[in-house]
PDB file of C-alpha atoms in Angstrom:
ATOM      1  CA  UNK A1269     -68.626-102.103 -33.582  1.00 60.00           C
ATOM      2  CA  UNK A1270     -65.625-100.666 -35.217  1.00 64.00           C
ATOM      3  CA  UNK A1271     -67.146 -97.224 -35.543  1.00 65.00           C
ATOM      4  CA  UNK A1272     -68.028 -97.381 -31.752  1.00 70.00           C
ATOM      5  CA  UNK A1273     -64.529 -98.558 -31.039  1.00 70.00           C
ATOM      6  CA  UNK A1274     -63.063 -95.397 -33.087  1.00 64.00           C
ATOM      7  CA  UNK A1275     -65.338 -93.193 -31.293  1.00 67.00           C
ATOM      8  CA  UNK A1276     -64.238 -94.435 -27.804  1.00 68.00           C
ATOM      9  CA  UNK A1277     -60.604 -94.241 -28.881  1.00 67.00           C
ATOM     10  CA  UNK A1278     -61.202 -90.615 -30.048  1.00 60.00           C
ATOM     11  CA  UNK A1279     -63.098 -89.784 -26.948  1.00 63.00           C
ATOM     12  CA  UNK A1280     -60.004 -91.140 -24.754  1.00 67.00           C
ATOM     13  CA  UNK A1281     -57.603 -88.870 -26.718  1.00 62.00           C
ATOM     14  CA  UNK A1282     -59.602 -85.818 -25.666  1.00 61.00           C
ATOM     15  CA  UNK A1283     -59.880 -82.538 -27.373  1.00 63.00           C
ATOM     16  CA  UNK A1284     -57.631 -81.694 -30.105  1.00 60.00           C
ATOM     17  CA  UNK A1285     -54.904 -79.236 -29.224  1.00 63.00           C
ATOM     18  CA  UNK A1286     -55.044 -76.566 -32.091  1.00 61.00           C
ATOM     19  CA  UNK A1287     -51.768 -75.010 -30.551  1.00 70.00           C
ATOM     20  CA  UNK A1288     -49.785 -78.212 -30.614  1.00 71.00           C
ATOM     21  CA  UNK A1289     -47.546 -77.050 -33.601  1.00 72.00           C
ATOM     22  CA  UNK A1290     -46.745 -73.711 -31.841  1.00 78.00           C
ATOM     23  CA  UNK A1291     -46.018 -75.437 -28.571  1.00 79.00           C
ATOM     24  CA  UNK A1292     -43.694 -78.047 -30.275  1.00 81.00           C
ATOM     25  CA  UNK A1293     -41.667 -75.155 -32.043  1.00 82.00           C
ATOM     26  CA  UNK A1294     -41.169 -73.383 -28.665  1.00 84.00           C
ATOM     27  CA  UNK A1295     -39.981 -76.628 -26.885  1.00 85.00           C
ATOM     28  CA  UNK A1296     -37.618 -77.487 -29.804  1.00 87.00           C
ATOM     29  CA  UNK A1297     -36.229 -73.789 -29.507  1.00 87.00           C
ATOM     30  CA  UNK A1298     -35.817 -74.191 -25.813  1.00 88.00           C
ATOM     31  CA  UNK A1299     -34.228 -77.748 -26.241  1.00 90.00           C
ATOM     32  CA  UNK A1300     -31.884 -76.122 -28.802  1.00 89.00           C
ATOM     33  CA  UNK A1301     -31.025 -73.278 -26.220  1.00 90.00           C
ATOM     34  CA  UNK A1302     -30.300 -75.608 -23.347  1.00 90.00           C
ATOM     35  CA  UNK A1303     -28.106 -77.849 -25.530  1.00 91.00           C
ATOM     36  CA  UNK A1304     -26.080 -74.675 -26.495  1.00 91.00           C
ATOM     37  CA  UNK A1305     -25.690 -73.914 -22.745  1.00 92.00           C
ATOM     38  CA  UNK A1306     -24.826 -77.441 -21.945  1.00 92.00           C
ATOM     39  CA  UNK A1307     -21.970 -77.390 -24.355  1.00 92.00           C
ATOM     40  CA  UNK A1308     -20.663 -74.035 -23.081  1.00 93.00           C
ATOM     41  CA  UNK A1309     -20.604 -75.523 -19.520  1.00 93.00           C
ATOM     42  CA  UNK A1310     -18.656 -78.580 -20.923  1.00 93.00           C
ATOM     43  CA  UNK A1311     -16.151 -76.296 -22.482  1.00 94.00           C
ATOM     44  CA  UNK A1312     -15.872 -74.147 -19.547  1.00 94.00           C
ATOM     45  CA  UNK A1313     -15.489 -77.146 -17.375  1.00 94.00           C
ATOM     46  CA  UNK A1314     -12.891 -78.645 -19.663  1.00 94.00           C
ATOM     47  CA  UNK A1315     -10.909 -75.247 -19.783  1.00 94.00           C
ATOM     48  CA  UNK A1316     -10.960 -75.034 -15.816  1.00 94.00           C
ATOM     49  CA  UNK A1317      -9.713 -78.526 -15.487  1.00 93.00           C
ATOM     50  CA  UNK A1318      -6.723 -77.550 -17.817  1.00 94.00           C
ATOM     51  CA  UNK A1319      -5.896 -74.387 -15.855  1.00 94.00           C
ATOM     52  CA  UNK A1320      -6.097 -76.241 -12.587  1.00 92.00           C
ATOM     53  CA  UNK A1321      -3.572 -78.850 -14.047  1.00 91.00           C
ATOM     54  CA  UNK A1322      -1.316 -76.584 -15.419  1.00 93.00           C
ATOM     55  CA  UNK A1323      -1.500 -74.246 -12.080  1.00 92.00           C
ATOM     56  CA  UNK A1324      -0.853 -77.390  -9.996  1.00 89.00           C
ATOM     57  CA  UNK A1325       2.154 -78.362 -12.353  1.00 91.00           C
ATOM     58  CA  UNK A1326       3.571 -74.856 -11.573  1.00 92.00           C
ATOM     59  CA  UNK A1327       2.892 -74.893  -8.097  1.00 89.00           C
ATOM     60  CA  UNK A1328       4.494 -78.362  -7.517  1.00 88.00           C
ATOM     61  CA  UNK A1329       7.587 -77.011  -9.324  1.00 90.00           C
ATOM     62  CA  UNK A1330       7.746 -73.809  -7.313  1.00 90.00           C
ATOM     63  CA  UNK A1331       6.894 -75.577  -3.959  1.00 88.00           C
ATOM     64  CA  UNK A1332       9.668 -78.297  -4.646  1.00 88.00           C
ATOM     65  CA  UNK A1333      12.221 -75.685  -5.382  1.00 91.00           C
ATOM     66  CA  UNK A1334      11.348 -73.486  -2.550  1.00 89.00           C
ATOM     67  CA  UNK A1335      11.154 -76.340  -0.055  1.00 90.00           C
ATOM     68  CA  UNK A1336      14.601 -77.436  -1.229  1.00 91.00           C
ATOM     69  CA  UNK A1337      15.842 -73.855  -0.520  1.00 92.00           C
ATOM     70  CA  UNK A1338      14.064 -73.612   3.106  1.00 92.00           C
ATOM     71  CA  UNK A1339      15.500 -77.047   3.929  1.00 92.00           C
ATOM     72  CA  UNK A1340      19.048 -76.144   3.236  1.00 92.00           C
ATOM     73  CA  UNK A1341      18.811 -72.749   4.928  1.00 92.00           C
ATOM     74  CA  UNK A1342      17.022 -74.344   7.944  1.00 93.00           C
ATOM     75  CA  UNK A1343      19.798 -76.700   8.659  1.00 92.00           C
ATOM     76  CA  UNK A1344      22.420 -73.822   8.533  1.00 92.00           C
ATOM     77  CA  UNK A1345      20.329 -71.427  10.754  1.00 92.00           C
ATOM     78  CA  UNK A1346      19.421 -74.314  13.149  1.00 92.00           C
ATOM     79  CA  UNK A1347      23.093 -74.841  13.698  1.00 92.00           C
ATOM     80  CA  UNK A1348      23.783 -71.169  14.329  1.00 90.00           C
ATOM     81  CA  UNK A1349      20.910 -70.776  16.950  1.00 89.00           C
ATOM     82  CA  UNK A1350      21.853 -74.002  18.791  1.00 89.00           C
ATOM     83  CA  UNK A1351      25.668 -73.666  18.161  1.00 87.00           C
ATOM     84  CA  UNK A1352      25.697 -77.034  16.601  1.00 89.00           C
ATOM     85  CA  UNK A1353      23.194 -79.997  16.216  1.00 90.00           C
ATOM     86  CA  UNK A1354      21.210 -80.951  13.030  1.00 91.00           C
ATOM     87  CA  UNK A1355      17.775 -80.237  11.589  1.00 91.00           C
ATOM     88  CA  UNK A1356      15.902 -81.674   8.819  1.00 90.00           C
ATOM     89  CA  UNK A1357      12.397 -80.911   7.119  1.00 90.00           C
ATOM     90  CA  UNK A1358      10.667 -84.019   5.819  1.00 89.00           C
ATOM     91  CA  UNK A1359       7.642 -84.273   3.491  1.00 88.00           C
ATOM     92  CA  UNK A1360       4.863 -86.757   4.287  1.00 84.00           C
ATOM     93  CA  UNK A1361       5.573 -89.955   2.272  1.00 82.00           C
ATOM     94  CA  UNK A1362       2.979 -91.194  -0.268  1.00 78.00           C
ATOM     95  CA  UNK A1363       1.059 -87.873  -0.264  1.00 80.00           C
ATOM     96  CA  UNK A1364       0.512 -85.391  -3.041  1.00 81.00           C
ATOM     97  CA  UNK A1365       3.360 -82.634  -3.027  1.00 80.00           C
ATOM     98  CA  UNK A1366       0.773 -79.967  -2.583  1.00 80.00           C
ATOM     99  CA  UNK A1367      -1.003 -81.721   0.067  1.00 83.00           C
ATOM    100  CA  UNK A1368       1.762 -83.500   2.072  1.00 85.00           C
ATOM    101  CA  UNK A1369       2.207 -82.813   5.642  1.00 87.00           C
ATOM    102  CA  UNK A1370       5.770 -81.500   6.646  1.00 87.00           C
ATOM    103  CA  UNK A1371       7.710 -83.076   9.602  1.00 89.00           C
ATOM    104  CA  UNK A1372      10.281 -81.272  11.644  1.00 89.00           C
ATOM    105  CA  UNK A1373      13.042 -83.364  12.784  1.00 89.00           C
ATOM    106  CA  UNK A1374      15.805 -81.858  15.086  1.00 90.00           C
ATOM    107  CA  UNK A1375      18.874 -82.857  16.996  1.00 90.00           C
ATOM    108  CA  UNK A1376      20.137 -80.197  19.353  1.00 89.00           C
ATOM    109  CA  UNK A1377      23.797 -80.655  20.445  1.00 89.00           C
ATOM    110  CA  UNK A1378      24.240 -83.738  22.772  1.00 85.00           C
ATOM    111  CA  UNK A1379      20.628 -85.167  21.898  1.00 85.00           C
ATOM    112  CA  UNK A1380      19.311 -87.806  19.630  1.00 85.00           C
ATOM    113  CA  UNK A1381      17.311 -86.686  16.649  1.00 85.00           C
ATOM    114  CA  UNK A1382      13.693 -86.349  17.451  1.00 85.00           C
ATOM    115  CA  UNK A1383      10.407 -84.767  16.261  1.00 86.00           C
ATOM    116  CA  UNK A1384       9.908 -81.072  17.173  1.00 84.00           C
ATOM    117  CA  UNK A1385       6.830 -82.191  19.405  1.00 83.00           C
ATOM    118  CA  UNK A1386       9.547 -83.904  21.728  1.00 85.00           C
ATOM    119  CA  UNK A1387      11.740 -80.974  22.320  1.00 85.00           C
ATOM    120  CA  UNK A1388      11.599 -78.658  25.446  1.00 83.00           C
ATOM    121  CA  UNK A1389       9.694 -75.198  25.095  1.00 81.00           C
ATOM    122  CA  UNK A1390      13.009 -73.322  24.761  1.00 81.00           C
ATOM    123  CA  UNK A1391      14.096 -75.669  22.084  1.00 86.00           C
ATOM    124  CA  UNK A1392      10.849 -75.598  20.150  1.00 87.00           C
ATOM    125  CA  UNK A1393      10.941 -71.848  20.215  1.00 85.00           C
ATOM    126  CA  UNK A1394      14.337 -71.751  18.777  1.00 88.00           C
ATOM    127  CA  UNK A1395      13.647 -74.224  16.190  1.00 90.00           C
ATOM    128  CA  UNK A1396      10.608 -72.309  15.129  1.00 88.00           C
ATOM    129  CA  UNK A1397      12.825 -69.222  14.758  1.00 88.00           C
ATOM    130  CA  UNK A1398      15.108 -71.152  12.750  1.00 91.00           C
ATOM    131  CA  UNK A1399      12.528 -72.246  10.356  1.00 91.00           C
ATOM    132  CA  UNK A1400      11.069 -68.673  10.149  1.00 88.00           C
ATOM    133  CA  UNK A1401      14.700 -67.153   9.400  1.00 89.00           C
ATOM    134  CA  UNK A1402      15.287 -70.039   6.821  1.00 92.00           C
ATOM    135  CA  UNK A1403      11.946 -69.075   4.991  1.00 89.00           C
ATOM    136  CA  UNK A1404      13.282 -65.245   5.109  1.00 86.00           C
ATOM    137  CA  UNK A1405      16.458 -66.287   3.463  1.00 86.00           C
ATOM    138  CA  UNK A1406      14.726 -68.126   0.891  1.00 85.00           C
ATOM    139  CA  UNK A1407      11.742 -65.470   0.358  1.00 84.00           C
ATOM    140  CA  UNK A1408      12.926 -62.315   1.907  1.00 82.00           C
ATOM    141  CA  UNK A1409      10.234 -60.020   3.230  1.00 82.00           C
ATOM    142  CA  UNK A1410      10.702 -56.197   3.746  1.00 85.00           C
ATOM    143  CA  UNK A1411       8.710 -56.558   7.271  1.00 84.00           C
ATOM    144  CA  UNK A1412       8.279 -59.171  10.131  1.00 86.00           C
ATOM    145  CA  UNK A1413       6.458 -59.141  13.531  1.00 87.00           C
ATOM    146  CA  UNK A1414       7.754 -61.478  16.191  1.00 87.00           C
ATOM    147  CA  UNK A1415       5.554 -61.677  19.232  1.00 88.00           C
ATOM    148  CA  UNK A1416       7.410 -63.080  22.232  1.00 86.00           C
ATOM    149  CA  UNK A1417       9.588 -65.705  20.553  1.00 84.00           C
ATOM    150  CA  UNK A1418      12.200 -65.000  22.988  1.00 85.00           C
ATOM    151  CA  UNK A1419      10.144 -65.635  26.198  1.00 85.00           C
ATOM    152  CA  UNK A1420      11.399 -69.216  26.484  1.00 83.00           C
ATOM    153  CA  UNK A1421      15.097 -68.650  25.817  1.00 83.00           C
ATOM    154  CA  UNK A1422      17.704 -68.521  28.412  1.00 81.00           C
ATOM    155  CA  UNK A1423      20.586 -65.911  28.088  1.00 81.00           C
ATOM    156  CA  UNK A1424      22.911 -67.886  25.810  1.00 78.00           C
ATOM    157  CA  UNK A1425      20.039 -68.619  23.439  1.00 83.00           C
ATOM    158  CA  UNK A1426      19.077 -64.978  23.516  1.00 87.00           C
ATOM    159  CA  UNK A1427      22.641 -64.079  22.355  1.00 86.00           C
ATOM    160  CA  UNK A1428      22.589 -66.467  19.616  1.00 87.00           C
ATOM    161  CA  UNK A1429      18.895 -65.423  18.638  1.00 88.00           C
ATOM    162  CA  UNK A1430      20.286 -61.831  18.397  1.00 87.00           C
ATOM    163  CA  UNK A1431      23.221 -62.727  16.344  1.00 87.00           C
ATOM    164  CA  UNK A1432      21.145 -64.157  13.662  1.00 87.00           C
ATOM    165  CA  UNK A1433      18.563 -61.576  13.944  1.00 88.00           C
ATOM    166  CA  UNK A1434      21.233 -58.887  13.126  1.00 87.00           C
ATOM    167  CA  UNK A1435      22.074 -60.681   9.761  1.00 85.00           C
ATOM    168  CA  UNK A1436      18.500 -59.738   8.517  1.00 84.00           C
ATOM    169  CA  UNK A1437      18.233 -56.238   9.614  1.00 84.00           C
ATOM    170  CA  UNK A1438      19.709 -54.815   6.634  1.00 81.00           C
ATOM    171  CA  UNK A1439      17.146 -56.546   4.186  1.00 82.00           C
ATOM    172  CA  UNK A1440      13.918 -56.500   6.628  1.00 85.00           C
ATOM    173  CA  UNK A1441      12.440 -54.421   9.256  1.00 88.00           C
ATOM    174  CA  UNK A1442      11.521 -56.225  12.545  1.00 88.00           C
ATOM    175  CA  UNK A1443       8.872 -55.348  15.256  1.00 89.00           C
ATOM    176  CA  UNK A1444       9.507 -57.415  18.177  1.00 89.00           C
ATOM    177  CA  UNK A1445       7.135 -57.678  21.113  1.00 90.00           C
ATOM    178  CA  UNK A1446       9.363 -58.582  24.048  1.00 89.00           C
ATOM    179  CA  UNK A1447       9.825 -58.235  27.723  1.00 87.00           C
ATOM    180  CA  UNK A1448      13.372 -59.226  27.512  1.00 87.00           C
ATOM    181  CA  UNK A1449      15.961 -56.263  28.435  1.00 86.00           C
ATOM    182  CA  UNK A1450      18.460 -57.863  26.340  1.00 86.00           C
ATOM    183  CA  UNK A1451      16.414 -58.042  23.203  1.00 86.00           C
ATOM    184  CA  UNK A1452      15.183 -54.380  23.837  1.00 86.00           C
ATOM    185  CA  UNK A1453      18.721 -53.216  23.641  1.00 84.00           C
ATOM    186  CA  UNK A1454      18.877 -54.306  20.175  1.00 84.00           C
ATOM    187  CA  UNK A1455      15.939 -52.361  19.100  1.00 86.00           C
ATOM    188  CA  UNK A1456      16.609 -48.698  17.465  1.00 86.00           C
ATOM    189  CA  UNK A1457      13.039 -47.488  18.964  1.00 87.00           C
ATOM    190  CA  UNK A1458      11.029 -48.946  21.833  1.00 87.00           C
ATOM    191  CA  UNK A1459       7.198 -48.527  22.292  1.00 86.00           C
ATOM    192  CA  UNK A1460       5.332 -49.451  25.391  1.00 86.00           C
ATOM    193  CA  UNK A1461       2.357 -48.848  27.504  1.00 82.00           C
ATOM    194  CA  UNK A1462       2.484 -47.497  31.195  1.00 82.00           C
ATOM    195  CA  UNK A1463      -0.007 -46.650  33.911  1.00 79.00           C
ATOM    196  CA  UNK A1464       1.337 -43.646  35.787  1.00 77.00           C
ATOM    197  CA  UNK A1465      -2.134 -43.115  37.167  1.00 78.00           C
ATOM    198  CA  UNK A1466      -4.243 -46.173  38.241  1.00 81.00           C
ATOM    199  CA  UNK A1467      -6.552 -47.182  35.511  1.00 79.00           C
ATOM    200  CA  UNK A1468      -5.170 -44.623  32.999  1.00 83.00           C
ATOM    201  CA  UNK A1469      -2.988 -46.258  30.198  1.00 85.00           C
ATOM    202  CA  UNK A1470      -0.616 -44.056  28.247  1.00 83.00           C
ATOM    203  CA  UNK A1471       1.825 -45.284  25.374  1.00 80.00           C
ATOM    204  CA  UNK A1472       5.287 -43.789  25.049  1.00 78.00           C
ATOM    205  CA  UNK A1473       8.075 -44.245  22.625  1.00 82.00           C
ATOM    206  CA  UNK A1474      11.875 -43.763  23.092  1.00 78.00           C
ATOM    207  CA  UNK A1475      14.386 -43.584  20.175  1.00 76.00           C
ATOM    208  CA  UNK A1476      17.437 -45.221  21.607  1.00 68.00           C
ATOM    209  CA  UNK A1477      19.788 -43.314  19.542  1.00 64.00           C
ATOM    210  CA  UNK A1478      18.357 -40.065  21.184  1.00 56.00           C
ATOM    211  CA  UNK A1479      18.012 -41.212  24.584  1.00 51.00           C
ATOM    212  CA  UNK A1480      20.512 -39.888  27.164  1.00 52.00           C
ATOM    213  CA  UNK A1481      23.160 -42.356  28.056  1.00 50.00           C
ATOM    214  CA  UNK A1482      22.531 -44.035  31.747  1.00 48.00           C
TER     215      UNK A1482
END
């Protein structure tokens, strides 16, 4: 009976795999390779996390410094453009410095302090220009494009806009897209599109220093 049980057990085990030792060695080599790969990945992940933490620390420091500079300049430029008033940049409370939203609070002369979303169209445009110029003063750029920023402005605001713009002409070159004649007089050169013939567009340029006096 015991012999029959042994034969049954052997039958259930199936045929003997003569290559089992070679397969075991191959699997062992493969396991060692994968373990080495996993260790490399863990090390790379740790290095990336350390790099991200260091970059975030530097970014927070630089952002905080730049934000303070822009905030200070924003208040100064806002007063110049509006002839008074007060403007404040405020970070979202409780949020990470690198992910926090920025709220713009403005108080034009004779008005209560309010969010920029509650200002009139002209006031919004002038506040946006103040913020742009504040960034320029903190981080000067050699070139800037302003597209129809003066469109919502009345004549008095156009004069203030031009006065502030002149302060930046020595350090930056501006390309102004505008239909305002008062703004055009500030430019050195004018470029435009005309249709002297119906359906045929042609571009022209005028260098104001070379143009004959009217």
